[in-house]
XYZ file of C-alpha atoms in Angstrom:
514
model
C 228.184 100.423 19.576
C 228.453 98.119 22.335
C 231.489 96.872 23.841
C 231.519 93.098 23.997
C 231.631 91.396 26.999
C 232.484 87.288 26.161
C 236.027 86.360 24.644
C 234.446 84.509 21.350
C 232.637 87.890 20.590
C 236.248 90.341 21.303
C 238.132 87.937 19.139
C 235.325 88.390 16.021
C 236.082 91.526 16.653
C 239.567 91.914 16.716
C 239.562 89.860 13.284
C 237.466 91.954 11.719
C 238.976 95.098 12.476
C 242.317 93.901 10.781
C 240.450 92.441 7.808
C 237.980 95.394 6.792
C 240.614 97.768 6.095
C 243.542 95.463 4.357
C 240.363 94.150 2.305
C 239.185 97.767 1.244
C 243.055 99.015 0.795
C 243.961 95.730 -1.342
C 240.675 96.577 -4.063
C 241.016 100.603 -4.012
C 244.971 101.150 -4.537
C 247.033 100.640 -7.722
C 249.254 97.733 -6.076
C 249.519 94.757 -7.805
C 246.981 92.142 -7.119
C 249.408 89.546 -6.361
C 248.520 85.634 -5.163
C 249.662 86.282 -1.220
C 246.859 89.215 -1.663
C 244.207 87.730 -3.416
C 244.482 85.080 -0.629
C 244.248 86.657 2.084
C 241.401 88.368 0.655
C 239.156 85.697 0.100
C 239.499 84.327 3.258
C 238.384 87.621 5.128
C 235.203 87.403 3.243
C 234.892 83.596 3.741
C 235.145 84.577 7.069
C 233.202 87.689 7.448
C 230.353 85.386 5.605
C 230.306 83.225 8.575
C 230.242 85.864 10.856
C 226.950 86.840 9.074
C 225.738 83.840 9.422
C 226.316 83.300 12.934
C 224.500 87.055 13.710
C 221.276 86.052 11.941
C 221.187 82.722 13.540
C 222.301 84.396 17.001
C 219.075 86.913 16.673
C 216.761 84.448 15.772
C 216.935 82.309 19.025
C 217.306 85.432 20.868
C 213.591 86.449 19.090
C 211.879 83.339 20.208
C 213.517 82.808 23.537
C 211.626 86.738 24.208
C 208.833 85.242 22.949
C 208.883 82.535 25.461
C 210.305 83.619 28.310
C 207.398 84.006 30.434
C 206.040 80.399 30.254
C 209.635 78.985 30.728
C 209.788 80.854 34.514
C 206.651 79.492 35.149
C 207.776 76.413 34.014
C 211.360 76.302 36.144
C 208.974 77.190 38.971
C 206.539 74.214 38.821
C 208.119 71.036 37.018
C 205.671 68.691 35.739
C 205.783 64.960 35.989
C 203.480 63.403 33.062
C 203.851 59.784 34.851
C 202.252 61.114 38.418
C 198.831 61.190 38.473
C 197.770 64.650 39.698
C 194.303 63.398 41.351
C 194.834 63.865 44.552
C 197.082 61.022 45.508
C 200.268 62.696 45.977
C 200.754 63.204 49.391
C 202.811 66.122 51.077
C 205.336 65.386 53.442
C 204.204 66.689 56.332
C 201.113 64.694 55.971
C 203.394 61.460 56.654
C 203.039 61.288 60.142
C 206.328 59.497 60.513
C 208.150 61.685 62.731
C 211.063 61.787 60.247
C 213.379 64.641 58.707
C 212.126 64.986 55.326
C 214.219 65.997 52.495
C 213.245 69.297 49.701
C 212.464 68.357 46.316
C 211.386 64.547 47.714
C 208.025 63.436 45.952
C 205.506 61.210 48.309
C 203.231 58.805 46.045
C 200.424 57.328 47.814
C 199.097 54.171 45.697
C 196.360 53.436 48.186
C 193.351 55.116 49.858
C 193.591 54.969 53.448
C 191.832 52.070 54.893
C 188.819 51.985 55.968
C 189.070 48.780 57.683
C 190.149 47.763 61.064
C 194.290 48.611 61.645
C 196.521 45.963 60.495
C 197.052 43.279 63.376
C 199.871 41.397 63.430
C 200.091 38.010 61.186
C 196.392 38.963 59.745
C 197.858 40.738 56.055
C 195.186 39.920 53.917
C 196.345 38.788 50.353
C 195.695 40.381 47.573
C 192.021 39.525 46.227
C 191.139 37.332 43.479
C 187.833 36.729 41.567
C 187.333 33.180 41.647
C 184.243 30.857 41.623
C 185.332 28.402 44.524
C 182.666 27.773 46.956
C 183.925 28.131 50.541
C 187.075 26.624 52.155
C 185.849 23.455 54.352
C 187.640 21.651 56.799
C 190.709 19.664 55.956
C 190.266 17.062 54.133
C 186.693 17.770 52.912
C 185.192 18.186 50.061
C 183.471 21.870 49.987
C 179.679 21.741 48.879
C 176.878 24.098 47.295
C 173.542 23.689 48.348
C 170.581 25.328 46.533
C 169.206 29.131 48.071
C 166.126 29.933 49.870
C 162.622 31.733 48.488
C 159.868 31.849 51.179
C 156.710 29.880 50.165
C 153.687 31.154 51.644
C 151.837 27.553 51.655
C 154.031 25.326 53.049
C 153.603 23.438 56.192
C 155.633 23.859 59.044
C 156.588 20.465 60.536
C 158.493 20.442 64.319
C 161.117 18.535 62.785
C 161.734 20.270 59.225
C 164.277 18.367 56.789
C 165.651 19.317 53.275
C 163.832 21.289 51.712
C 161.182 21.715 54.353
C 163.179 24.013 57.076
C 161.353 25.921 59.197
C 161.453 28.265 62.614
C 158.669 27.056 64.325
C 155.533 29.712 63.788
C 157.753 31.329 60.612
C 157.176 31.203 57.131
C 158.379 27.847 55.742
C 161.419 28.154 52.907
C 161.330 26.054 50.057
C 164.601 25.029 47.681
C 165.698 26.845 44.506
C 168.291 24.967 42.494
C 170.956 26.856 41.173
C 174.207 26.830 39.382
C 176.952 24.778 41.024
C 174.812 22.300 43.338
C 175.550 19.183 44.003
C 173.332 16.192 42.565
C 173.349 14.683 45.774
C 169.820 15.832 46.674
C 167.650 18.950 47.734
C 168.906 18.325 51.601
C 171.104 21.028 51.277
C 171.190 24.796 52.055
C 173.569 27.043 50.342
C 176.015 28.775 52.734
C 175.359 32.526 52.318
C 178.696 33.444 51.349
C 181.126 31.710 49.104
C 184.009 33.366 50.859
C 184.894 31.155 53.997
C 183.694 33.088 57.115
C 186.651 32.272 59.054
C 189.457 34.442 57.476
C 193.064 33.558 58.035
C 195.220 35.555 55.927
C 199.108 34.502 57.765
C 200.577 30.964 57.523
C 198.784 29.403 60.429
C 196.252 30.183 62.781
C 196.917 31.817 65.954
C 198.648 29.278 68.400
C 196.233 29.054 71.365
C 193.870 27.527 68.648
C 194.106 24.145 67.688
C 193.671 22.280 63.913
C 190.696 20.968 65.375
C 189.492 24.491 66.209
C 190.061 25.786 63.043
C 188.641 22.687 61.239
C 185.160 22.664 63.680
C 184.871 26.553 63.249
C 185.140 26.502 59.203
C 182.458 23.615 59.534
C 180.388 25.727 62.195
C 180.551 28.891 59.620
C 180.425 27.657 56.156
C 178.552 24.213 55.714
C 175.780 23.511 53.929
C 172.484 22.928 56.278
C 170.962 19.735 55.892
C 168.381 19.901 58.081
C 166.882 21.832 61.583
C 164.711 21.054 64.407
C 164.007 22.831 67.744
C 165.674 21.622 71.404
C 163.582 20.931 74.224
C 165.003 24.507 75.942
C 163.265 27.761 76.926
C 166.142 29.433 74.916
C 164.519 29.163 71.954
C 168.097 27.002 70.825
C 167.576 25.018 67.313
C 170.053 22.400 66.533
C 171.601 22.733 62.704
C 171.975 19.223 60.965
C 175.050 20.315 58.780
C 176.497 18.864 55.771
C 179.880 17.386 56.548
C 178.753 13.654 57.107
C 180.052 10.477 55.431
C 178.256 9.681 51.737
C 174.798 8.333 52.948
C 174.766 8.718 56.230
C 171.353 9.816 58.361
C 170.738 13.154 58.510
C 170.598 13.734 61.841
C 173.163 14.338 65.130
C 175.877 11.965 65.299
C 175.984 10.652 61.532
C 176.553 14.025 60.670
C 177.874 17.307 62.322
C 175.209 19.154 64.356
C 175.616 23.031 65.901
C 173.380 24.492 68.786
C 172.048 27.772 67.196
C 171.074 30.051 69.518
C 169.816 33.889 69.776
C 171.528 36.507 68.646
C 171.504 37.926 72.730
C 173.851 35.036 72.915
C 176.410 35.989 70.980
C 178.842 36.743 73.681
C 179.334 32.785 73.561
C 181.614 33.545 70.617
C 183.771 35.769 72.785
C 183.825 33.624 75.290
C 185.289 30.900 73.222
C 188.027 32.700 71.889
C 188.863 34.168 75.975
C 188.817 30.612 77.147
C 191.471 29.151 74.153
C 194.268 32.290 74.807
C 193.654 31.839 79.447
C 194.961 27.997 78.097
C 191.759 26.532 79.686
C 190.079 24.580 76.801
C 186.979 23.940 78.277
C 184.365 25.443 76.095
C 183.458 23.752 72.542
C 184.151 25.889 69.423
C 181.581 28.562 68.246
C 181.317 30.776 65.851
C 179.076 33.721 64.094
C 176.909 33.149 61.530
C 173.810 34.677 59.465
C 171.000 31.842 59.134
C 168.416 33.599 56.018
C 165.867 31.650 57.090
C 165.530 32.433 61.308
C 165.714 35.815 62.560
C 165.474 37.680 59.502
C 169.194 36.693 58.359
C 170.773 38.598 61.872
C 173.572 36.975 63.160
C 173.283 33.826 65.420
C 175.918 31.992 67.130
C 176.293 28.934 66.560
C 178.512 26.067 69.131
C 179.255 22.731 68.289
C 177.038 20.243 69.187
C 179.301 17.641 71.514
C 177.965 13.556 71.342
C 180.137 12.710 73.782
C 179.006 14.825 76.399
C 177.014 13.118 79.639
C 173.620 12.736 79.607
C 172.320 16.178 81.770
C 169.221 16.229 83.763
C 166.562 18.684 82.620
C 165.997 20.699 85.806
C 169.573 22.007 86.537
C 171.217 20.917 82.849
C 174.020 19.155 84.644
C 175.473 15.419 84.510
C 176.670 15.475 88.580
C 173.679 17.008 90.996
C 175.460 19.373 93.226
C 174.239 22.048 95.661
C 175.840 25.255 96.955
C 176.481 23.741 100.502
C 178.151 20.622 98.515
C 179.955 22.471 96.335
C 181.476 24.303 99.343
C 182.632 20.891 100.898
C 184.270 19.745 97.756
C 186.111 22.534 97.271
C 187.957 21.953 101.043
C 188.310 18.086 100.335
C 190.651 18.978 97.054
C 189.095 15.848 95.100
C 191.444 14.147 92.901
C 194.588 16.704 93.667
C 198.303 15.436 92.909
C 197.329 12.076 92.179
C 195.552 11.527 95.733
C 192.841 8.820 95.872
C 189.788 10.327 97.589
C 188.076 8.447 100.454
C 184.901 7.070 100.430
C 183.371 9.219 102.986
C 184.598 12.676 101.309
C 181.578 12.649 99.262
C 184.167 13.320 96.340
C 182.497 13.443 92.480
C 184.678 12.649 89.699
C 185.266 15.536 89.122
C 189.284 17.262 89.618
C 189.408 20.163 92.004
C 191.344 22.303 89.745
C 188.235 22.320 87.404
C 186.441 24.585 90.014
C 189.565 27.253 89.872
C 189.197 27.610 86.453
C 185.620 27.438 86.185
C 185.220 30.124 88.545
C 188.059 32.522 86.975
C 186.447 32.400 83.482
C 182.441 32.936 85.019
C 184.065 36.251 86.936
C 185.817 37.489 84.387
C 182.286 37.396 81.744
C 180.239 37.517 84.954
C 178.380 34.379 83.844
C 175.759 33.297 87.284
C 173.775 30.404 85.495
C 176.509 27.552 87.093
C 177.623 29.110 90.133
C 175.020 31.550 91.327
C 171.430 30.351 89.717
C 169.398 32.227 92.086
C 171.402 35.698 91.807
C 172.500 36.129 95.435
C 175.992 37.851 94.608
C 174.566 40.869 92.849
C 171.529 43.296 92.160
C 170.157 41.509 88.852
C 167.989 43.497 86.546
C 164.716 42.465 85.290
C 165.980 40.636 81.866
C 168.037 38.352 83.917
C 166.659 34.504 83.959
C 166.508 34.819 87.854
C 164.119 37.544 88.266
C 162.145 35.603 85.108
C 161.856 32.579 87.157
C 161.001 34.019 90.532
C 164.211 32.520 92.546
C 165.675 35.472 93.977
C 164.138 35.174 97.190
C 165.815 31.653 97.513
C 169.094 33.513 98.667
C 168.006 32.975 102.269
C 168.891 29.657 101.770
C 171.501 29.566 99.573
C 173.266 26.098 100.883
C 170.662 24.274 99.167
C 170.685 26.373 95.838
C 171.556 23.973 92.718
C 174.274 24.098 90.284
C 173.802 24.216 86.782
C 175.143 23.400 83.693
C 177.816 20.779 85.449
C 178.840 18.939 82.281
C 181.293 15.905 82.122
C 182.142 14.102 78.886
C 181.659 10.767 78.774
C 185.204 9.187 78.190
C 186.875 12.083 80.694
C 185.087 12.389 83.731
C 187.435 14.301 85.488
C 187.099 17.323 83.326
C 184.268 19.573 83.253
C 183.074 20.995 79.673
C 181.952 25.301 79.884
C 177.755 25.038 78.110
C 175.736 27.978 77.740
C 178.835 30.720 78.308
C 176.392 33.810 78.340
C 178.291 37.052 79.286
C 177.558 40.641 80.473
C 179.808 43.258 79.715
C 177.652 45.621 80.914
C 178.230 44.668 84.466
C 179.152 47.621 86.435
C 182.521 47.654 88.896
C 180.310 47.908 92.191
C 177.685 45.540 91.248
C 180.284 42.279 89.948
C 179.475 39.127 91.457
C 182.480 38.074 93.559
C 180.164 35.080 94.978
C 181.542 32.462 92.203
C 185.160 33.321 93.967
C 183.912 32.221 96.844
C 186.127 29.099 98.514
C 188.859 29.345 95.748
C 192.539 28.929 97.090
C 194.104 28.320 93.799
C 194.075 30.075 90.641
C 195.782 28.289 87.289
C 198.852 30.147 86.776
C 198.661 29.405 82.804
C 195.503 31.906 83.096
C 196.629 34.505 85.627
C 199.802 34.803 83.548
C 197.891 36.154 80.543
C 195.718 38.668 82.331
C 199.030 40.024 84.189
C 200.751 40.253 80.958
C 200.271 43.321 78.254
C 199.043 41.036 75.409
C 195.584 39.909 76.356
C 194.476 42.587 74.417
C 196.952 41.715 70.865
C 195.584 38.160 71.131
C 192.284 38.845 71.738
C 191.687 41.125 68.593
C 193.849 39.010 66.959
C 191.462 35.547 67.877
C 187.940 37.675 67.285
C 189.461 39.044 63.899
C 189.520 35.346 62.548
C 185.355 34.880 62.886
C 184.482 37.852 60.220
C 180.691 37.824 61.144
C 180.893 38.426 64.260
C 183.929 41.205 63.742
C 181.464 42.743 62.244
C 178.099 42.427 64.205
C 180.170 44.101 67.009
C 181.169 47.268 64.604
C 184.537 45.833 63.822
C 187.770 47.021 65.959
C 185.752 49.705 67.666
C 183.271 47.440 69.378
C 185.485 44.483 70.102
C 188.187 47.326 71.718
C 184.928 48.636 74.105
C 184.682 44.565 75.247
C 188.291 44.356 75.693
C 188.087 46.993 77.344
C 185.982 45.664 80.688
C 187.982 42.251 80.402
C 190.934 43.760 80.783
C 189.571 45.941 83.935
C 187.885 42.985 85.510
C 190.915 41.238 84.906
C 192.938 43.857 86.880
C 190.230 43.457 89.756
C 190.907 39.702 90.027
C 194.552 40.158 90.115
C 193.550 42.501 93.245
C 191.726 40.141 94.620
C 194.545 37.336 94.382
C 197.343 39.595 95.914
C 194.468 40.543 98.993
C 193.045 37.147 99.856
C 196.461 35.101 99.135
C 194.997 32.948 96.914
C 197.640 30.816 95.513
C 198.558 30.768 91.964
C 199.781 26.709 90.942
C 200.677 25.590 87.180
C 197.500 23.082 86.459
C 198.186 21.380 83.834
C 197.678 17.533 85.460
């Protein structure tokens, strides 16, 4: 018999041993059976009843809790949680990556994959997505249309100047219209954007600040309108001009009724950076451009595309430039100081119109994308390789005369004369440090301190990535973050450069904001 080792069970104990024998005394002697004993008697075996009770019940849980006992350690060891999904999304703690003291016994849920797009940059969150039928976001205050899609037609004529449902790439395979849900009954002039989603993507509550409503409003035109028509420019670039929808109700379908963008080859499409460098330096002399896949001219690869300007000067065709201007004049002009703090210039300075601070800033933003089609024409600051337009054209060998090398691409607008407008903005990024032409510095005492500001500063590369992030075709045409972080990458080093050349040469840094 065991001893009993809990006070309930040494109290049953001690009761029963004082009840047994009184019980079995009180039934085998010849006493009296009196009330007080009869009594006391029945409540011993009341009570030794329970007792019974209690034992069976007592070895019955003690029988199935043997029976159990292995799965409930296993169980204590490894609680389960029926509301987590065990699939692979819990993640462990030290997989955080945090740096933080984590806790024992702390669950981490992960709801999402990990993205496989870009990382998040700052005031681009993208909302959460919803399946809707809208066509794509137009400008302010416009009314977003749906033009019919494209099917090749194999006997169709190819016109120079295709319209409506006749566009055409000259020597190409002519498109004709395909009407389909949601298109306008205005006509069959139209061409249905490729994507219903608005190409320009801006996810925060306004656009960054170096771009203007006018920006955004010219770039959602540039990437999502309807084309209404297309004809070829008289250029060796092989440039088309885009008649887009956008116009007022009736209006000719052609350049200045309606909206027009330059679309050029997809070599080009460093014009789109170019843009977006020129709107953070604070220079604003480019026009807006954007990415964007045309179906129906080079096999649906993306183009840019730059907004076609009516109120630029009329340009001559041999140097594409509205003031004629040589390197030797050029020189002069730049030691005259035309038009600088107010000052009239005489007649004899051979002054243009044009304000001497335009040259500083023209000449920062050709170094820093290495662009030699104003400044240098004929290739003289550098070795140029055999794709470049000077070797094509046969004028290096000019460079032993440069003083009487032409400009190109001098462009004025017609109300604002003093200002100069940035055309055909053609970049090389794979311009190496010992071969950069430092010719288009040449003559330059002041630098816009708006600019050289930026490029001393840490966030050129934030607000670049930032700007480029907004155009989604061309984000990705360059391999999204990846790419644009390898172009970013020689802007920033050629912007480092400059700043060495500044500090070497004293060239003066002024605020230019006349």
């Amino acid at each position: 018999m065991t001893c009993p080792d809990k006070p309930g069970q040494l109290i049953n104990w001690f009761i029963c041993s004082l009840c047994i024998p009184r019980v079995r005394k009180l039934w085998s002697s010849r006493r009296p059976r009196t009330r007080r004993n009869l009594l006391l008697g029945t409540a011993c075996a009341i009570y030794l009843g329970f007792l019974v009770s209690q034992v069976g019940r007592a070895s019955l849980q003690h029988g199935q809790a043997a029976e159990k006992g292995p799965h409930r350690s296993r169980d204590t060891a490894e609680p389960s949680f029926p509301e987590i999904p065990l699939d692979g999304t819990l993640a462990p703690p030290e997989s955080q990556g945090n740096g933080s003291t984590l806790q024992p016994n702390v669950v981490y849920i992960t709801l999402r994959s990990k993205r496989s797009k870009p990382a998040n940059i700052r005031g681009t969150v993208k909302p959460k997505r919803r399946k809707k039928h809208a066509v794509a976001s137009a400008a302010p205050g416009q009314e977003a249309l749906v033009g019919p899609s494209l099917q090749p037609e194999a006997d169709a004529v190819a016109p120079g100047y295709a319209q409506g449902a006749n566009l055409v790439k000259i020597g190409e395979r002519p498109w004709r219209l395909v009407r389909g849900p949601g298109v306008r009954a205005r006509g069959p002039d139209f061409l249905q954007p490729s994507s219903r989603e608005s190409n320009i993507r801006i996810y925060s509550e306004s656009a960054p600040s170096w771009l203007s409503k006018d920006d955004i409003r010219r770039m959602r035109l540039l990437a999502d309108s309807a084309v209404a028509g297309l004809r070829p420019v008289s250029s060796k670039s092989g440039a088309r001009l885009l008649v887009l929808e956008g116009g007022a109700p009736g209006a000719v379908l052609r350049c200045g009724p309606s909206p027009c963008g330059l679309l050029k080859q997809p070599l080009d499409m460093s014009e789109v950076f170019a843009f977006h460098l020129d709107r953070i330096l604070g220079l604003n002399r480019t026009l807006p451009s954007v990415s964007r896949k045309a179906e129906f001219i080079q096999d649906g690869r993306p183009c840019p595309i730059i907004l076609w300007d009516a109120s630029l000067s009329p340009a001559s065709n041999d140097t594409h430039s509205s003031v004629k201007l040589t390197w030797g004049t050029y020189q002069q002009l730049l030691k005259q100081k035309c038009w600088q703090n107010g000052r009239v210039p005489k007649p004899e300075s051979g002054c243009t119109e044009i304000h001497h601070h335009e040259w500083s800033k023209m000449a920062l933003f050709d170094f820093l994308l290495q662009i030699y089609n104003r400044l240098d024409t004929n290739c003289c600051g550098f070795r140029p390789r055999k794709e470049d337009a000077c070797v094509q054209n046969g004028l290096r060998p000019i460079c032993d005369d440069q003083g009487s090398a032409a400009l190109a691409h001098i462009i004025q607008r017609k109300h604002d004369p003093r200002h100069l407008v940035f055309i055909d903005n053609k970049g090389f990024f794979d311009r190496s440090e010992d071969n950069l032409n430092f010719k288009l510095l040449e003559g330059i005492k002041e630098f816009p301190a708006s600019a050289v500001s930026v490029l001393k500063s840490q966030h050129l590369r934030q607000k670049l990535l930032q700007s480029l992030f907004l155009d989604k075709v061309y984000w990705e045409s360059q391999g999204g973050r990846q790419g644009i972080e390898k172009l970013i990458d020689v802007i920033e080093h050629r912007a480092k450069i400059l700043i060495t050349y500044i500090n070497a040469h004293g060239v003066k840094v002024l605020p230019m904001n006349e």
